[in-house]
Coordinates of C-alpha atoms in Angstrom, one line a residue:
X1 CA 8.6 25.5 8.3
X2 CA 7.6 28.1 5.7
X3 CA 5.2 27.3 2.8
X4 CA 7.9 27.0 0.2
X5 CA 9.7 24.4 2.3
X6 CA 6.6 22.4 2.8
X7 CA 5.8 22.7 -0.9
X8 CA 9.4 21.2 -1.5
X9 CA 8.7 18.6 1.0
X10 CA 5.4 17.5 -0.3
X11 CA 7.1 17.1 -3.9
X12 CA 10.0 15.0 -2.5
X13 CA 8.0 12.6 -0.5
X14 CA 5.4 12.4 -3.1
X15 CA 8.1 11.5 -5.9
X16 CA 9.7 8.9 -3.4
X17 CA 6.1 7.4 -2.5
X18 CA 5.4 7.4 -6.3
X19 CA 8.4 5.2 -7.0
X20 CA 8.3 3.0 -3.8
X21 CA 4.7 2.3 -4.2
X22 CA 5.2 1.5 -8.1
X23 CA 8.0 -1.0 -6.7
X24 CA 5.5 -2.8 -4.8
X25 CA 2.7 -2.9 -7.4
X26 CA 4.8 -3.8 -10.3
X27 CA 5.2 -7.2 -8.9
X28 CA 1.7 -8.3 -10.3
X29 CA 2.3 -8.5 -13.9
X30 CA 6.0 -9.6 -13.3
X31 CA 5.2 -12.8 -11.6
X32 CA 4.5 -14.8 -14.8
X33 CA 8.2 -13.8 -16.1
X34 CA 9.8 -14.3 -12.8
X35 CA 8.1 -17.7 -12.5
X36 CA 9.6 -18.7 -16.1
X37 CA 12.9 -17.3 -15.6
X38 CA 13.5 -18.9 -12.2
X39 CA 11.6 -22.4 -13.2
X40 CA 8.9 -22.0 -10.5
X41 CA 5.2 -21.8 -10.4
X42 CA 3.4 -18.6 -10.2
X43 CA 2.1 -19.6 -6.7
X44 CA 5.8 -20.2 -5.5
X45 CA 7.0 -16.9 -7.4
X46 CA 4.4 -15.1 -5.2
X47 CA 6.1 -16.2 -1.9
X48 CA 8.4 -13.2 -2.8
X49 CA 5.4 -10.9 -2.6
X50 CA 4.6 -12.3 0.7
X51 CA 8.0 -11.9 2.0
X52 CA 7.9 -8.1 0.9
X53 CA 4.6 -7.7 2.6
X54 CA 5.4 -9.4 5.9
X55 CA 8.9 -7.7 6.2
X56 CA 7.0 -4.3 5.5
X57 CA 4.5 -4.9 8.1
X58 CA 6.8 -6.1 10.8
X59 CA 9.4 -3.3 10.3
X60 CA 6.7 -0.6 10.3
X61 CA 6.4 -1.6 14.1
X62 CA 10.1 -0.6 14.5
X63 CA 10.2 2.6 12.3
X64 CA 7.2 4.3 13.7
X65 CA 8.6 4.6 17.3
X66 CA 12.1 5.3 15.8
X67 CA 10.5 8.3 13.9
X68 CA 8.9 9.7 16.9
X69 CA 12.2 9.6 18.9
X70 CA 14.9 10.5 16.5
X71 CA 12.8 12.6 13.9
X72 CA 10.8 11.4 10.9
X73 CA 13.0 13.1 8.3
X74 CA 16.3 11.1 9.5
X75 CA 14.2 7.8 9.4
X76 CA 12.8 8.5 5.8
X77 CA 16.3 9.2 4.5
X78 CA 17.7 6.0 5.9
X79 CA 14.4 4.0 4.6
X80 CA 15.0 5.5 1.2
X81 CA 18.5 4.6 0.6
X82 CA 17.9 1.0 2.0
X83 CA 15.0 0.3 -0.3
X84 CA 16.8 1.8 -3.3
X85 CA 19.8 -0.5 -2.8
X86 CA 17.6 -3.7 -2.4
X87 CA 15.4 -3.0 -5.3
X88 CA 18.5 -2.8 -7.5
X89 CA 20.0 -5.9 -5.9
X90 CA 16.7 -7.7 -6.6
X91 CA 17.2 -7.5 -10.2
X92 CA 20.1 -9.9 -9.7
X93 CA 18.4 -12.6 -7.8
X94 CA 19.3 -16.1 -9.3
X95 CA 16.9 -18.3 -7.4
X96 CA 13.8 -18.2 -5.1
X97 CA 15.8 -18.0 -1.8
X98 CA 17.8 -14.9 -3.0
X99 CA 14.6 -13.4 -4.5
X100 CA 12.8 -13.8 -1.3
X101 CA 15.4 -12.4 1.0
X102 CA 16.2 -9.2 -1.5
X103 CA 12.5 -8.5 -1.8
X104 CA 12.1 -9.0 2.0
X105 CA 14.7 -6.3 2.8
X106 CA 13.2 -4.1 0.2
X107 CA 9.9 -4.3 2.0
X108 CA 11.8 -3.7 5.4
X109 CA 13.2 -0.4 4.3
X110 CA 10.0 0.6 2.4
X111 CA 8.5 0.3 5.9
X112 CA 10.2 3.4 6.7
X113 CA 8.8 5.5 3.7
X114 CA 5.1 5.1 3.7
X115 CA 3.8 5.1 7.2
X116 CA 6.5 7.7 8.3
X117 CA 6.0 10.0 5.2
X118 CA 2.2 10.1 5.9
X119 CA 3.2 10.8 9.9
X120 CA 5.5 13.7 8.9
X121 CA 3.0 15.3 6.6
X122 CA 0.3 15.0 9.2
X123 CA 2.4 16.7 11.9
X124 CA 3.6 19.5 9.4
X125 CA 0.1 21.0 8.8
X126 CA -2.7 22.3 11.0
X127 CA -6.3 20.9 10.9
X128 CA -7.3 23.3 8.0
X129 CA -4.6 22.2 5.6
X130 CA -3.6 18.6 6.7
X131 CA -6.3 16.8 4.6
X132 CA -5.3 18.5 1.5
X133 CA -1.5 18.0 2.0
X134 CA -2.1 14.1 2.9
X135 CA -4.3 13.8 -0.4
X136 CA -1.5 15.2 -2.4
X137 CA 1.0 12.8 -1.2
X138 CA -1.3 9.9 -1.5
X139 CA -2.3 10.9 -4.8
X140 CA 1.2 10.7 -6.0
X141 CA 1.7 7.5 -4.0
X142 CA -1.4 5.9 -5.9
X143 CA -0.3 7.5 -9.1
X144 CA 2.7 5.3 -9.0
X145 CA 0.7 2.4 -8.3
X146 CA -1.5 3.2 -11.1
X147 CA 1.4 3.2 -13.6
X148 CA 3.4 0.7 -12.0
X149 CA 1.8 -2.4 -13.8
X150 CA 1.9 -0.6 -17.3
X151 CA 5.6 0.5 -16.6
X152 CA 6.7 -2.8 -15.1
X153 CA 4.8 -4.8 -18.1
X154 CA 6.5 -2.4 -20.6
X155 CA 10.1 -2.7 -19.2
X156 CA 9.6 -6.5 -18.7
X157 CA 8.4 -6.9 -22.4
X158 CA 11.2 -5.2 -24.0
X159 CA 13.8 -6.2 -21.4
X160 CA 12.9 -8.4 -18.5
X161 CA 11.6 -8.5 -15.1
X162 CA 15.0 -7.9 -13.7
X163 CA 15.3 -4.5 -15.6
X164 CA 12.0 -3.3 -13.7
X165 CA 13.6 -3.8 -10.1
X166 CA 17.0 -2.2 -11.2
X167 CA 15.0 1.0 -13.2
X168 CA 12.9 1.3 -9.8
X169 CA 15.8 1.0 -7.5
X170 CA 18.0 3.5 -9.5
X171 CA 15.0 6.1 -9.7
X172 CA 14.6 5.7 -5.7
X173 CA 18.4 6.2 -5.3
X174 CA 18.2 9.6 -7.0
X175 CA 15.0 10.5 -5.1
X176 CA 16.9 9.5 -1.8
X177 CA 19.9 11.6 -2.6
X178 CA 17.6 14.5 -3.3
X179 CA 15.9 14.1 -0.2
X180 CA 19.0 13.7 2.0
X181 CA 20.1 17.1 0.5
X182 CA 16.8 19.1 0.5
X183 CA 14.6 18.0 3.3
X184 CA 14.8 19.9 6.6
X185 CA 15.2 17.9 9.6
X186 CA 12.2 17.7 12.0
X187 CA 12.1 17.7 15.8
X188 CA 11.6 14.5 17.9
X189 CA 8.2 14.2 19.7
X190 CA 9.4 11.8 22.5
X191 CA 12.6 11.8 24.4
X192 CA 13.0 8.2 25.0
X193 CA 12.6 5.1 23.0
X194 CA 10.5 2.5 24.7
X195 CA 8.8 0.1 22.5
X196 CA 6.5 -1.2 25.3
X197 CA 5.4 2.3 26.3
X198 CA 5.0 3.2 22.7
X199 CA 2.5 0.4 21.9
X200 CA 0.7 0.5 25.1
X201 CA -1.3 3.3 24.4
X202 CA -2.7 2.1 20.9
X203 CA -3.0 -1.4 22.1
X204 CA -5.2 -0.2 25.0
X205 CA -7.3 2.1 22.9
X206 CA -10.3 -0.1 21.7
X207 CA -11.4 2.4 18.9
X208 CA -8.0 2.6 17.5
X209 CA -7.7 -1.2 17.4
X210 CA -11.0 -1.8 15.7
X211 CA -9.8 0.6 12.9
X212 CA -6.5 -1.2 12.5
X213 CA -8.2 -4.6 12.6
X214 CA -10.8 -3.4 9.8
X215 CA -7.3 -2.2 8.0
X216 CA -6.0 -6.0 8.4
X217 CA -9.1 -7.4 6.6
X218 CA -8.8 -4.6 3.7
X219 CA -5.0 -5.8 3.3
X220 CA -6.2 -9.5 3.2
X221 CA -8.9 -9.0 0.7
X222 CA -7.1 -6.5 -1.6
X223 CA -3.2 -7.2 -1.7
X224 CA -4.1 -10.9 -1.0
X225 CA -6.1 -11.0 -4.4
X226 CA -4.4 -8.4 -6.5
X227 CA -1.0 -10.4 -6.5
X228 CA -2.6 -13.0 -8.6
X229 CA -4.6 -10.7 -11.1
X230 CA -1.9 -10.9 -13.4
X231 CA -2.3 -14.7 -13.7
X232 CA -6.0 -14.3 -13.7
X233 CA -5.9 -12.0 -16.9
X234 CA -3.5 -14.1 -18.7
X235 CA -5.5 -17.0 -18.4
X236 CA -8.7 -15.3 -19.4
X237 CA -7.3 -13.2 -22.1
X238 CA -3.9 -15.0 -23.3
X239 CA -2.3 -11.4 -23.4
X240 CA 1.6 -11.0 -22.8
X241 CA 3.1 -9.3 -20.0
X242 CA 2.8 -5.8 -21.6
X243 CA -1.0 -6.3 -22.3
X244 CA -1.6 -7.6 -18.8
X245 CA 0.4 -4.8 -17.3
X246 CA -1.8 -2.1 -19.2
X247 CA -5.0 -3.6 -18.1
X248 CA -3.9 -3.9 -14.5
X249 CA -3.1 -0.2 -14.5
X250 CA -6.8 0.3 -14.4
X251 CA -6.8 -0.7 -10.7
X252 CA -4.3 2.2 -10.0
X253 CA -6.3 4.8 -11.8
X254 CA -9.3 3.6 -9.9
X255 CA -7.2 4.4 -6.8
X256 CA -6.2 7.8 -8.1
X257 CA -9.8 8.9 -8.9
X258 CA -11.1 7.4 -5.6
X259 CA -8.8 9.2 -3.6
X260 CA -10.1 12.5 -5.2
X261 CA -13.7 11.5 -4.6
X262 CA -13.4 9.9 -1.1
X263 CA -13.4 13.1 1.1
X264 CA -16.5 14.9 -0.5
X265 CA -18.5 11.5 -0.8
X266 CA -17.9 10.8 2.8
X267 CA -18.7 14.3 3.9
X268 CA -22.1 13.9 2.1
X269 CA -23.2 10.3 3.1
X270 CA -21.6 10.0 6.6
X271 CA -21.3 6.5 8.0
X272 CA -23.2 5.2 5.1
X273 CA -20.1 5.7 3.1
X274 CA -18.7 2.7 4.3
X275 CA -21.8 0.5 3.3
X276 CA -21.6 2.0 -0.3
X277 CA -17.9 1.3 -0.5
X278 CA -18.4 -2.2 0.9
X279 CA -21.0 -2.9 -1.8
X280 CA -19.0 -1.3 -4.6
X281 CA -15.7 -3.3 -3.5
X282 CA -17.8 -6.6 -3.3
X283 CA -19.6 -6.2 -6.8
X284 CA -16.0 -5.6 -8.2
X285 CA -14.4 -8.4 -6.8
X286 CA -17.4 -10.7 -8.0
X287 CA -17.1 -9.4 -11.4
X288 CA -13.5 -10.5 -11.4
X289 CA -14.5 -13.9 -10.1
X290 CA -17.4 -14.5 -12.5
X291 CA -15.6 -12.3 -15.3
X292 CA -15.0 -14.2 -18.5
X293 CA -14.4 -11.2 -20.9
X294 CA -12.8 -7.7 -20.7
X295 CA -16.6 -6.1 -20.4
X296 CA -16.3 -7.6 -16.9
X297 CA -12.7 -7.6 -16.1
X298 CA -12.1 -4.0 -16.9
X299 CA -14.8 -2.3 -14.8
X300 CA -14.2 -4.8 -12.1
X301 CA -10.4 -3.9 -11.8
X302 CA -11.2 -0.2 -12.0
X303 CA -13.8 -0.1 -9.2
X304 CA -11.8 -2.5 -7.1
X305 CA -9.3 0.2 -6.9
X306 CA -11.7 2.9 -6.2
X307 CA -13.3 0.9 -3.3
X308 CA -9.9 0.0 -2.0
X309 CA -8.7 3.8 -1.7
X310 CA -12.2 4.9 -0.5
X311 CA -11.7 2.3 2.6
X312 CA -7.7 2.8 2.9
X313 CA -7.8 6.9 2.9
X314 CA -10.6 7.1 5.3
X315 CA -9.3 4.5 7.8
X316 CA -5.7 5.8 7.8
X317 CA -7.0 9.4 8.5
X318 CA -9.1 7.9 11.4
X319 CA -6.1 6.2 12.8
X320 CA -4.0 9.4 12.8
X321 CA -6.9 11.4 14.4
X322 CA -7.2 8.7 17.3
X323 CA -3.4 9.2 18.2
X324 CA -2.5 12.8 17.2
X325 CA 0.6 13.0 19.4
X326 CA 2.4 9.9 18.2
X327 CA 1.3 9.8 14.6
X328 CA 4.5 7.7 13.6
X329 CA 3.3 4.9 16.1
X330 CA -0.2 5.3 14.8
X331 CA 0.9 4.9 11.1
X332 CA 3.1 1.9 12.0
X333 CA 0.1 0.0 13.5
X334 CA -2.1 0.8 10.5
X335 CA 0.6 -0.4 7.9
X336 CA 1.5 -3.4 9.8
X337 CA -2.0 -4.7 9.8
X338 CA -2.6 -3.8 6.0
X339 CA 0.7 -5.5 4.8
X340 CA 0.5 -8.5 7.3
X341 CA -3.1 -9.0 6.2
X342 CA -2.0 -8.6 2.6
X343 CA 0.8 -11.2 3.2
X344 CA -1.5 -13.8 5.0
X345 CA -4.0 -13.2 2.3
X346 CA -1.5 -14.0 -0.5
X347 CA -0.3 -17.3 1.2
X348 CA -3.7 -18.4 2.0
X349 CA -4.8 -17.7 -1.6
X350 CA -2.0 -19.6 -3.1
X351 CA -3.5 -22.9 -1.4
X352 CA -7.1 -21.9 -2.4
X353 CA -5.9 -21.5 -6.0
X354 CA -4.2 -25.0 -6.1
X355 CA -7.5 -26.4 -4.8
X356 CA -10.2 -24.6 -6.5
X357 CA -8.8 -22.1 -9.1
X358 CA -8.2 -18.4 -9.1
X359 CA -11.9 -17.3 -9.4
X360 CA -12.6 -18.6 -6.1
X361 CA -10.2 -16.2 -4.1
X362 CA -12.2 -13.3 -5.8
X363 CA -15.3 -14.7 -4.8
X364 CA -14.2 -15.1 -1.1
X365 CA -12.8 -11.5 -1.0
X366 CA -16.1 -10.2 -2.2
X367 CA -17.8 -11.6 0.8
X368 CA -15.1 -10.3 2.9
X369 CA -15.3 -6.7 1.5
X370 CA -19.1 -6.7 2.0
X371 CA -18.7 -7.5 5.7
X372 CA -16.0 -5.0 5.9
X373 CA -18.4 -2.3 4.8
X374 CA -21.0 -3.1 7.3
X375 CA -18.6 -3.6 10.1
X376 CA -16.8 -0.2 9.5
X377 CA -20.6 1.3 9.2
X378 CA -21.4 0.0 12.6
X379 CA -18.1 1.4 14.1
X380 CA -18.2 4.9 12.7
X381 CA -21.9 5.1 13.4
X382 CA -21.2 4.2 17.1
X383 CA -18.3 6.8 16.9
X384 CA -20.7 9.4 15.7
X385 CA -23.4 8.8 18.5

């Protein structure tokens, strides 16, 4: 593949990642409106987020080996069409059951976009250019997350939460049609599809399994709490969905800035990078648990996003490097742990909120984030030695 086609690939994949990640992150400010419209509590409406994450996590285990066997572009094209369709249909959900089903199907197809896209980019570039290419796609991906709460909040404010899902789905459909026409098919890297064989190597690799276990707890503490950040802000500020969405976009902006800073900071600090990240994430989450004004909530959300992308980008790169021949399978395991961790965190936190209130979940996540930082430090220090 020549440089022109690679640039076209990065642009198309980045655009789809922008939309699909936005579709995911937009749920945070929408839960208040969804709950009101469907006559549910926010905690009950959040089950749709859990369904999305569980489906995403489970189906990544299917799409990874499929992409290694049949080609990553083919799988991405199928997944993009599916997630566009079910995002649009999600806007027509009429009760909790239909919402859960449609969001779960959306998450299932989205599972063929995120990890397989990163695997495709990883295999398309050599060692000298891979990191930069991955950074471009991840930058667009998290720019989608950065803008999603503001876009979703604005669309919900002037229209409804249904307009948000329909609009994202329509844009994803346009991107999917462009990719179907313009992306060049890649060559499969394995000749037969055997799921037992595909996962035997990663499951038997202690270093890889330690990385993905760490990713699980990142998902638990980040996605499991961010889901309820809209309700937290609404309770503390009294703002409507538009104001809440704009404030929540600070988390996404933090991921964009963090993605640019992470490689240089990691290079300068070595394994200590993880301690710094753990402390930053812990302090940010503590600020959200103790915050009673925007003076704490605003920097808390922003640096929460910075700490998240510091951890995620580094751990994902390490997972790919551990299994360079089957990057699709490696990314499947990483994404599975991230989103299943987030789904379990969302479910457990709903019960904690009912018993102790929202600030408690951020306090617990603050402790977990600190432990993650020190655990990752020990792991990568050991690797270095």
